[in-house]
Amino acid sequence: MSGYHPPVTTPEDASQEARKIPRADRLLAAAERAGWTARLGHAPIMEAVRSSLDELRTAVLAGTPCPPPEEVEARFLDRVAQGVRGTLRRVVNATGVVIHTNLGRAPLSRAAVAAMQEAAGYSNLEFDLPSGDRGDRYGHASASLCRLTGAEAAVVVNNCASAVLLALSALSERLPARREGAAGAVATAGASGRPEVLVSRGQLVEIGGGFRVPDVLRRSGADLVEVGTTNRTYLSDFEGALSPRSRILLSVHRSNFRQEGFVHDATLAELCDLGRRAGVWVVDDVGSGALFPTAPFGLGEEPTVAERVAAGADVVCFSGDKLLGGPQCGVLAGRREAIDLCRRHPLLRALRVDKVTLAGLIATLAHHEKGEALREVPVWRAIAWSPEEVRARAEGWREALAVPGVEVVEVRSAVGGGTLPGVTLPSFALALPPGDADAIAARLRSSDPPVVGRIEGGRVLLDPRTVLPGEDEAVLAAVRSSLPGRHGSS
Ligand SMILES: *Cc1c(COP(=O)(O)O)cnc(C)c1O
């Protein structure tokens, strides 16, 4: 125990109190009656009995009075139930943050879930049905990815961080074929030493969860060459930094921060032009990977993957579970020569996408191809919801609750997921009565399913924008039992 807490009882009282601790038999019998022993087996129940009683004994000997046996029994059964539930649980996202990194990013469409369920059994993942020979895992998604992005070739890996690592590793080992005929000023073939990757100082970013561009670069076996300054980098800075060891010009979407004021970046088209002249690769880490223009949704001008491919990047890397709205994965899309090198690199084996994810991605891409993303892909449905629609749902909640002090307020929802920093959508939320907001939020999180809201101005806000269809009752039940004076005995 940390700190010194004067015991409420003397050690003699405490050992007297410890005699009130129920015997293990009593808890075992309770588990038996509740059906847990039949369901889980004897050993896990014994373990739960032992740890429950050990904890209780420690507390009692430290001076805490022993609760009545019925309560000890109830707490023990709660503990068993919690253990069964496990630690990874569904939650209701009422934060309004559409792509919430801590809440599992993109929720999947029904078709994606169905496809993943089907793929969970046997499939022709790497089996060519007509010939009966070995087939290609990566071929299944590539045609659709190429149609959606205009790329010549594509390959899917575990996430965008893997995509960047693979692109840098594979391309820093080889020169592009165009190098042979490169008319550029830098005649460099055959240079020895570690390959170099050139990147603007203003793009050496850290994306959430420890993805730092300089660190990934080092892992790929290349040396980082920082170009330009934090706020202004010109094409001439890249030109001036080219050396015989240069292999890749890297462009990185800043994703989770914005630069304003006296700033300049070399455009991707400029970099691609320089890459062609100098005979080096151009890799673009575009991150969130919008497949269609985002401006009409109030999200500003996110670059689309197709634009980046059209600008001439050899490889464009993006996530499958940000603006694409699919399962966690990463995509490399671009020129065939570059993608082929990535596909042949040994690292691909360690970064490869699994069958269930691949099936979910293919189903999500189909929504995009059919032009039904706004209706079917949950991320896009949430983004496309008009403020009026969100308000109507919040009003419905308010009326159903009929609790004084609960109101509907105007808010802004963030898109999140390390994308679109500072971009928010006009929205509405249910505001719970002012009071101990932290305690109310904690009770909402302890509901089943847990409901996660956000606190603003001392009030808990629940934003319907990110609450999935069919979750309304769960929100209402959680609110009812979480408001002060309404929750149970706890
Ligand atoms: C989000 C992001 C990543 C990391 O993507 P994961 O899919 O989480 O691995 C890498 N680069 C950029 C620019 C990003 O926005």
Coordinates of C-alpha atoms and ligand atoms in Angstrom, one line a residue:
M1 CA 0.0 0.0 0.0
S2 CA 1.2 3.5 -0.8
G3 CA 1.2 6.2 1.9
Y4 CA 0.3 5.7 5.6
H5 CA -3.4 5.3 6.4
P6 CA -4.1 4.9 10.1
P7 CA -6.1 1.7 10.4
V8 CA -9.7 2.1 11.5
T9 CA -9.2 -0.9 13.8
T10 CA -6.4 -2.3 15.8
P11 CA -4.6 -5.4 14.5
E12 CA -6.5 -7.5 17.0
D13 CA -9.9 -6.1 15.7
A14 CA -8.7 -6.8 12.2
S15 CA -7.9 -10.4 12.8
Q16 CA -11.3 -10.7 14.6
E17 CA -12.9 -9.1 11.5
A18 CA -11.0 -11.5 9.2
R19 CA -12.9 -14.4 10.8
K20 CA -16.0 -13.1 9.2
I21 CA -14.6 -13.7 5.7
P22 CA -16.7 -16.4 4.1
R23 CA -15.2 -19.8 3.3
A24 CA -14.2 -20.7 -0.2
D25 CA -16.9 -23.4 -0.2
R26 CA -19.6 -20.8 -0.1
L27 CA -18.3 -18.9 -3.1
L28 CA -17.8 -22.2 -5.0
A29 CA -21.4 -23.2 -4.3
A30 CA -22.5 -19.7 -5.5
A31 CA -20.6 -20.2 -8.8
E32 CA -22.1 -23.7 -9.1
R33 CA -25.7 -22.4 -8.6
A34 CA -25.2 -19.5 -11.1
G35 CA -24.0 -22.1 -13.7
W36 CA -20.5 -20.7 -14.1
T37 CA -18.7 -23.9 -13.1
A38 CA -20.5 -25.9 -15.8
R39 CA -19.8 -23.2 -18.3
L40 CA -16.2 -22.4 -17.5
G41 CA -14.8 -25.5 -15.7
H42 CA -13.6 -25.9 -12.2
A43 CA -10.1 -24.4 -12.5
P44 CA -10.9 -20.8 -13.5
I45 CA -13.6 -20.7 -10.8
M46 CA -11.1 -21.9 -8.2
E47 CA -8.7 -19.2 -9.3
A48 CA -11.4 -16.5 -9.1
V49 CA -12.4 -17.7 -5.6
R50 CA -8.8 -17.6 -4.4
S51 CA -8.1 -14.2 -5.8
S52 CA -11.3 -12.7 -4.5
L53 CA -10.7 -14.1 -1.0
D54 CA -7.0 -13.0 -1.0
E55 CA -7.9 -9.5 -1.9
L56 CA -10.6 -9.3 0.7
R57 CA -8.2 -10.7 3.4
T58 CA -5.6 -8.1 2.5
A59 CA -8.2 -5.3 2.7
V60 CA -9.7 -6.5 6.0
L61 CA -6.3 -7.0 7.7
A62 CA -5.5 -3.4 6.6
G63 CA -8.5 -2.2 8.6
T64 CA -11.5 -2.4 6.1
P65 CA -14.6 -3.9 7.7
C66 CA -15.6 -7.2 6.1
P67 CA -18.8 -6.8 4.1
P68 CA -21.7 -9.2 4.8
P69 CA -21.3 -12.6 3.1
E70 CA -24.1 -12.0 0.6
E71 CA -22.2 -9.0 -0.7
V72 CA -18.9 -10.9 -0.8
E73 CA -20.7 -13.5 -2.8
A74 CA -22.3 -10.9 -5.2
R75 CA -19.0 -9.2 -5.8
F76 CA -17.3 -12.5 -6.5
L77 CA -20.0 -13.4 -9.1
D78 CA -19.6 -10.0 -10.7
R79 CA -15.9 -10.7 -11.0
V80 CA -16.5 -14.0 -12.7
A81 CA -19.0 -12.4 -15.1
Q82 CA -16.4 -9.6 -15.9
G83 CA -13.8 -12.2 -16.6
V84 CA -16.1 -14.0 -19.1
R85 CA -16.8 -10.7 -20.9
G86 CA -13.1 -10.2 -21.4
T87 CA -11.3 -6.9 -21.8
L88 CA -11.9 -6.1 -25.5
R89 CA -15.6 -5.0 -25.8
R90 CA -18.0 -3.3 -28.1
V91 CA -18.6 0.3 -27.1
V92 CA -21.0 2.9 -28.2
N93 CA -19.1 5.9 -29.7
A94 CA -21.0 9.0 -28.7
T95 CA -17.9 11.2 -28.9
G96 CA -18.8 12.6 -32.3
V97 CA -15.3 11.7 -33.5
V98 CA -15.9 9.7 -36.6
I99 CA -12.6 7.9 -37.0
H100 CA -11.7 7.5 -33.4
T101 CA -8.3 5.9 -33.1
N102 CA -8.9 4.7 -29.5
L103 CA -12.3 3.3 -30.4
G104 CA -11.1 1.1 -33.3
R105 CA -11.2 3.7 -36.1
A106 CA -13.6 2.7 -38.9
P107 CA -16.8 0.7 -38.0
L108 CA -17.5 -1.7 -40.9
S109 CA -20.4 -1.9 -43.3
R110 CA -22.8 -4.8 -43.1
A111 CA -21.6 -6.2 -46.4
A112 CA -18.0 -6.0 -45.1
V113 CA -18.8 -7.9 -42.0
A114 CA -20.7 -10.5 -43.9
A115 CA -17.8 -11.0 -46.3
M116 CA -15.4 -11.3 -43.4
Q117 CA -17.5 -13.9 -41.7
E118 CA -17.6 -15.9 -44.9
A119 CA -13.8 -15.6 -45.4
A120 CA -13.3 -16.9 -41.8
G121 CA -13.6 -20.4 -43.1
Y122 CA -11.6 -21.9 -46.0
S123 CA -11.3 -19.8 -49.1
N124 CA -9.2 -19.7 -52.3
L125 CA -7.0 -17.1 -50.7
E126 CA -3.9 -18.5 -52.4
F127 CA -5.4 -21.0 -54.7
D128 CA -6.2 -20.8 -58.4
L129 CA -9.5 -22.6 -58.8
P130 CA -9.4 -23.2 -62.6
S131 CA -5.9 -24.7 -62.6
G132 CA -5.8 -26.0 -59.0
D133 CA -2.4 -24.4 -58.6
R134 CA -1.1 -21.9 -56.1
G135 CA -2.8 -18.5 -56.5
D136 CA -2.0 -15.0 -55.5
R137 CA -3.3 -13.5 -52.2
Y138 CA -2.6 -10.0 -53.3
G139 CA -4.4 -10.3 -56.6
H140 CA -7.9 -10.3 -55.1
A141 CA -8.1 -6.6 -54.2
S142 CA -5.8 -5.1 -56.8
A143 CA -8.1 -4.8 -59.8
S144 CA -10.6 -2.8 -57.8
L145 CA -7.9 -0.7 -56.2
C146 CA -6.5 0.1 -59.6
R147 CA -9.9 1.1 -61.0
L148 CA -10.5 3.3 -58.0
T149 CA -7.1 5.0 -57.9
G150 CA -6.0 4.9 -61.6
A151 CA -2.9 3.0 -60.4
E152 CA -1.2 0.4 -62.6
A153 CA -0.7 -2.0 -59.7
A154 CA -1.5 -2.3 -56.0
V155 CA -0.7 -4.4 -53.0
V156 CA -2.4 -4.6 -49.6
V157 CA -0.5 -5.0 -46.3
N158 CA -1.2 -4.8 -42.6
N159 CA -1.5 -1.0 -42.2
C160 CA -0.3 2.2 -43.7
A161 CA 2.8 2.2 -41.5
S162 CA 3.7 -1.2 -43.0
A163 CA 3.1 0.2 -46.5
V164 CA 5.5 3.0 -46.0
L165 CA 8.1 0.7 -44.4
L166 CA 7.8 -1.7 -47.3
A167 CA 7.9 1.0 -50.0
L168 CA 11.1 2.6 -48.5
S169 CA 12.8 -0.8 -47.9
A170 CA 12.1 -2.2 -51.3
L171 CA 12.7 1.0 -53.3
S172 CA 15.9 2.1 -51.5
E173 CA 17.5 -1.2 -52.6
R174 CA 17.0 -0.6 -56.3
L175 CA 17.2 2.2 -58.9
P176 CA 14.2 2.8 -61.2
A177 CA 14.7 1.5 -64.8
R178 CA 14.3 5.0 -66.0
R179 CA 17.6 5.8 -64.3
E180 CA 19.4 4.2 -67.3
G181 CA 18.1 6.9 -69.6
A182 CA 17.9 9.7 -67.0
A183 CA 18.9 13.0 -68.6
G184 CA 19.3 14.6 -65.2
A185 CA 22.3 16.5 -64.0
V186 CA 23.1 13.9 -61.3
A187 CA 24.8 10.9 -62.9
T188 CA 24.9 8.6 -60.0
A189 CA 24.5 4.9 -60.9
G190 CA 26.8 2.6 -59.0
A191 CA 27.2 4.8 -56.0
S192 CA 28.2 3.0 -52.8
G193 CA 27.1 3.6 -49.2
R194 CA 23.7 3.6 -47.6
P195 CA 20.9 4.8 -49.8
E196 CA 19.3 8.1 -49.0
V197 CA 15.7 9.2 -48.8
L198 CA 15.0 12.9 -49.1
V199 CA 12.1 14.4 -47.1
S200 CA 11.1 17.9 -46.3
R201 CA 11.8 19.1 -42.7
G202 CA 8.2 20.2 -42.5
Q203 CA 7.0 16.7 -43.1
L204 CA 9.0 14.8 -40.5
V205 CA 5.9 14.1 -38.5
E206 CA 4.8 11.7 -35.8
I207 CA 1.4 10.1 -36.4
G208 CA -0.4 8.8 -33.4
G209 CA 0.7 5.5 -31.9
G210 CA 4.4 6.0 -32.3
F211 CA 4.6 6.1 -36.1
R212 CA 7.5 8.6 -36.7
V213 CA 8.7 9.1 -40.2
P214 CA 12.4 9.4 -39.3
D215 CA 12.2 6.1 -37.2
V216 CA 10.5 4.2 -40.0
L217 CA 13.0 5.5 -42.4
R218 CA 15.9 4.3 -40.3
R219 CA 14.3 0.8 -40.0
S220 CA 14.1 0.6 -43.8
G221 CA 18.0 0.7 -43.9
A222 CA 18.1 4.1 -45.6
D223 CA 19.6 7.4 -44.4
L224 CA 17.3 10.3 -43.9
V225 CA 18.3 13.5 -45.7
E226 CA 16.3 16.5 -44.3
V227 CA 15.6 19.0 -46.9
G228 CA 14.5 22.7 -46.6
T229 CA 13.3 24.2 -43.4
T230 CA 10.4 23.5 -41.0
N231 CA 8.0 25.9 -42.7
R232 CA 9.3 26.4 -46.2
T233 CA 10.7 23.8 -48.6
Y234 CA 11.2 24.4 -52.3
L235 CA 11.9 22.0 -55.1
S236 CA 15.4 23.6 -55.4
D237 CA 16.1 22.3 -51.8
F238 CA 15.5 18.8 -53.1
E239 CA 17.6 19.4 -56.2
G240 CA 20.4 20.8 -54.1
A241 CA 20.3 17.8 -51.7
L242 CA 20.5 15.1 -54.4
S243 CA 23.6 12.9 -54.2
P244 CA 24.8 9.8 -55.9
R245 CA 23.2 7.9 -53.0
S246 CA 19.8 9.4 -53.4
R247 CA 17.1 6.8 -54.1
I248 CA 13.7 8.2 -53.0
L249 CA 12.0 11.6 -52.7
L250 CA 9.4 11.1 -50.0
S251 CA 6.3 13.2 -49.4
V252 CA 4.3 12.8 -46.2
H253 CA 0.9 14.1 -45.5
R254 CA 1.1 16.1 -42.2
S255 CA -2.2 14.4 -41.2
N256 CA -2.5 15.5 -37.6
F257 CA -1.2 19.0 -37.7
R258 CA -1.5 22.0 -39.9
Q259 CA 1.0 24.7 -40.9
E260 CA -0.2 28.2 -41.5
G261 CA 1.4 31.5 -42.4
F262 CA 4.8 31.8 -44.1
V263 CA 4.8 28.2 -45.5
H264 CA 5.7 26.5 -48.8
D265 CA 6.0 22.9 -49.9
A266 CA 7.2 21.5 -53.2
T267 CA 4.2 20.0 -54.9
L268 CA 4.0 16.3 -55.6
A269 CA 4.0 17.1 -59.3
E270 CA 7.3 19.0 -58.9
L271 CA 8.8 16.1 -57.0
C272 CA 7.7 13.6 -59.6
D273 CA 9.2 15.7 -62.3
L274 CA 12.5 15.9 -60.4
G275 CA 12.3 12.2 -59.7
R276 CA 12.0 11.5 -63.4
R277 CA 14.9 13.8 -64.3
A278 CA 17.2 12.5 -61.6
G279 CA 16.2 8.9 -61.9
V280 CA 15.0 8.4 -58.3
W281 CA 11.7 7.1 -56.9
V282 CA 8.9 9.2 -55.6
V283 CA 6.9 7.8 -52.6
D284 CA 3.9 9.6 -51.3
D285 CA 2.5 8.8 -47.9
V286 CA -1.0 10.3 -48.2
G287 CA -2.3 8.7 -45.0
S288 CA -6.0 8.8 -44.8
G289 CA -6.6 7.9 -48.4
A290 CA -9.7 9.7 -49.6
L291 CA -11.1 8.0 -52.7
F292 CA -13.3 10.9 -53.7
P293 CA -13.2 14.7 -53.2
T294 CA -13.9 15.7 -49.6
A295 CA -14.6 19.4 -50.0
P296 CA -18.4 19.0 -50.6
F297 CA -18.6 17.5 -47.1
G298 CA -17.0 20.5 -45.4
L299 CA -13.7 18.6 -45.0
G300 CA -11.5 20.9 -47.0
E301 CA -9.3 19.8 -49.9
E302 CA -7.9 16.4 -48.9
P303 CA -5.8 15.0 -51.7
T304 CA -7.5 11.9 -53.3
V305 CA -5.4 8.8 -54.0
A306 CA -6.2 9.1 -57.7
E307 CA -4.8 12.7 -57.8
R308 CA -1.6 11.5 -56.2
V309 CA -1.3 8.6 -58.5
A310 CA -2.0 10.9 -61.5
A311 CA 0.7 13.4 -60.3
G312 CA 3.1 10.5 -61.1
A313 CA 4.1 9.1 -57.7
D314 CA 5.7 5.7 -58.0
V315 CA 4.0 4.5 -54.9
V316 CA 1.1 6.1 -52.9
C317 CA 0.6 4.7 -49.4
F318 CA -2.7 5.0 -47.5
S319 CA -4.7 3.4 -44.7
G320 CA -7.7 1.1 -45.2
D321 CA -9.4 2.2 -42.0
K322 CA -9.5 6.0 -42.2
L323 CA -11.4 7.7 -45.0
L324 CA -11.6 4.5 -47.0
G325 CA -13.8 3.2 -44.2
G326 CA -12.7 -0.4 -44.2
P327 CA -10.8 -2.8 -42.0
Q328 CA -7.3 -2.0 -40.7
C329 CA -4.9 -2.4 -43.6
G330 CA -2.5 -0.4 -45.7
V331 CA -2.4 0.0 -49.5
L332 CA 0.5 0.6 -51.8
A333 CA -0.8 1.8 -55.2
G334 CA 1.2 3.1 -58.1
R335 CA 3.5 2.2 -61.0
R336 CA 3.9 -1.4 -61.8
E337 CA 7.7 -1.4 -61.7
A338 CA 7.7 0.0 -58.2
I339 CA 4.8 -2.1 -56.9
D340 CA 6.4 -5.3 -58.3
L341 CA 9.6 -4.5 -56.3
C342 CA 7.5 -4.2 -53.2
R343 CA 5.7 -7.4 -53.9
R344 CA 8.9 -9.3 -54.3
H345 CA 10.5 -7.9 -51.2
P346 CA 11.0 -10.4 -48.3
L347 CA 9.5 -8.0 -45.9
L348 CA 6.1 -8.4 -47.5
R349 CA 5.8 -11.8 -45.9
A350 CA 6.0 -10.2 -42.5
L351 CA 3.6 -7.4 -43.3
R352 CA 1.0 -9.4 -45.3
V353 CA -2.7 -8.9 -45.0
D354 CA -4.9 -11.7 -43.6
K355 CA -7.8 -13.3 -45.3
V356 CA -10.5 -11.9 -43.2
T357 CA -9.2 -8.3 -43.5
L358 CA -8.8 -8.8 -47.3
A359 CA -12.4 -9.9 -47.6
G360 CA -13.6 -6.8 -45.6
L361 CA -11.5 -4.5 -47.7
I362 CA -12.8 -5.9 -51.0
A363 CA -16.4 -5.5 -49.8
T364 CA -15.7 -1.9 -48.8
L365 CA -14.1 -1.1 -52.1
A366 CA -17.2 -2.5 -53.8
H367 CA -19.3 0.2 -52.0
H368 CA -16.9 2.9 -53.3
E369 CA -17.0 1.4 -56.9
K370 CA -20.8 1.2 -56.8
G371 CA -21.0 4.9 -55.7
E372 CA -22.9 3.9 -52.5
A373 CA -20.2 4.8 -50.0
L374 CA -22.3 7.6 -48.5
R375 CA -25.1 5.2 -47.8
E376 CA -23.3 2.0 -46.9
V377 CA -19.8 2.9 -45.4
P378 CA -20.4 3.9 -41.8
V379 CA -17.6 6.5 -41.7
W380 CA -19.1 8.2 -44.8
R381 CA -22.6 7.9 -43.5
A382 CA -21.5 9.7 -40.3
I383 CA -19.7 12.4 -42.2
A384 CA -22.5 13.0 -44.7
W385 CA -25.2 13.3 -42.0
S386 CA -26.7 16.8 -42.2
P387 CA -26.7 18.8 -38.9
E388 CA -30.6 18.7 -39.1
E389 CA -30.6 14.9 -39.2
V390 CA -28.2 14.8 -36.2
R391 CA -30.4 17.3 -34.3
A392 CA -33.5 15.3 -34.9
R393 CA -32.0 12.2 -33.4
A394 CA -30.7 14.1 -30.4
E395 CA -34.2 15.7 -30.0
G396 CA -35.6 12.2 -30.1
W397 CA -33.3 11.1 -27.3
R398 CA -34.2 14.2 -25.2
E399 CA -37.9 13.5 -25.5
A400 CA -37.5 9.8 -24.7
L401 CA -35.5 10.7 -21.6
A402 CA -37.7 13.5 -20.4
V403 CA -35.2 14.4 -17.7
P404 CA -35.0 18.1 -16.6
G405 CA -31.8 19.7 -17.5
V406 CA -31.1 17.4 -20.5
E407 CA -30.9 19.6 -23.6
V408 CA -29.8 19.5 -27.2
V409 CA -26.9 21.9 -28.0
E410 CA -25.1 22.9 -31.1
V411 CA -21.5 21.4 -31.3
R412 CA -18.8 20.6 -33.8
S413 CA -17.8 17.0 -34.4
A414 CA -14.2 16.1 -35.4
V415 CA -13.4 13.6 -38.1
G416 CA -10.4 12.4 -36.2
G417 CA -8.1 9.4 -36.8
G418 CA -5.1 11.6 -37.3
T419 CA -6.8 13.1 -40.4
L420 CA -8.0 16.5 -41.2
P421 CA -6.6 18.4 -38.2
G422 CA -8.8 21.3 -37.2
V423 CA -11.6 20.3 -39.5
T424 CA -14.9 19.9 -37.7
L425 CA -18.5 19.3 -38.9
P426 CA -21.4 21.3 -37.6
S427 CA -23.4 19.0 -35.4
F428 CA -25.7 18.7 -32.4
A429 CA -25.4 16.7 -29.2
L430 CA -27.4 15.7 -26.2
A431 CA -26.0 17.7 -23.2
L432 CA -26.5 16.0 -19.8
P433 CA -27.3 18.3 -16.8
P434 CA -24.3 20.1 -15.3
G435 CA -22.9 18.4 -12.3
D436 CA -20.1 16.0 -11.7
A437 CA -19.4 15.4 -15.4
D438 CA -16.4 13.1 -14.7
A439 CA -18.5 10.8 -12.5
I440 CA -21.4 10.8 -15.0
A441 CA -19.0 10.0 -17.9
A442 CA -17.5 7.2 -15.8
R443 CA -20.9 5.7 -15.1
L444 CA -21.7 5.8 -18.8
R445 CA -18.5 3.9 -19.5
S446 CA -19.4 1.3 -16.9
S447 CA -22.7 0.6 -18.6
D448 CA -23.2 -2.5 -20.8
P449 CA -22.4 -1.8 -23.5
P450 CA -20.1 1.1 -22.4
V451 CA -21.1 4.5 -23.8
V452 CA -18.3 6.9 -24.4
G453 CA -19.2 10.6 -24.7
R454 CA -17.1 13.8 -24.3
I455 CA -17.0 16.5 -21.7
E456 CA -17.3 20.2 -22.8
G457 CA -17.9 23.2 -20.6
G458 CA -18.4 20.9 -17.6
R459 CA -21.2 18.9 -19.2
V460 CA -21.2 15.4 -20.7
L461 CA -22.1 15.6 -24.4
L462 CA -23.4 12.6 -26.4
D463 CA -23.2 13.2 -30.2
P464 CA -25.5 11.1 -32.2
R465 CA -23.4 11.5 -35.4
T466 CA -21.2 8.5 -34.4
V467 CA -23.8 6.3 -32.7
L468 CA -24.5 3.4 -35.0
P469 CA -28.0 2.6 -36.1
G470 CA -29.7 0.4 -33.5
E471 CA -27.7 1.7 -30.6
D472 CA -30.2 4.4 -29.5
E473 CA -31.7 2.2 -26.8
A474 CA -28.3 1.4 -25.3
V475 CA -27.5 5.2 -25.1
L476 CA -30.8 5.9 -23.4
A477 CA -30.5 3.1 -20.9
A478 CA -27.0 4.1 -20.0
V479 CA -28.0 7.8 -19.5
R480 CA -31.0 6.8 -17.3
S481 CA -28.8 4.8 -15.0
S482 CA -25.9 7.3 -15.0
L483 CA -27.6 10.5 -14.0
P484 CA -27.2 11.5 -10.3
G485 CA -29.9 10.1 -8.1
R486 CA -30.9 7.6 -10.8
H487 CA -28.2 5.1 -10.7
G488 CA -28.4 2.1 -8.5
S489 CA -26.9 1.4 -5.1
S490 CA -23.2 1.6 -6.3
Ligands
LIG1 C1 -2.4 7.4 -40.3 C2 -1.1 7.6 -41.1 C3 -0.2 6.6 -41.1 C4 -0.3 5.4 -40.3 O1 -1.3 4.6 -40.8 P1 -1.7 3.2 -40.0 O2 -2.7 2.7 -41.0 O3 -2.2 3.6 -38.7 O4 -0.5 2.4 -40.0 C5 1.0 6.9 -41.8 N1 1.2 8.0 -42.5 C6 0.2 9.0 -42.5 C7 0.5 10.2 -43.3 C8 -1.0 8.8 -41.8 O5 -1.9 9.8 -41.8

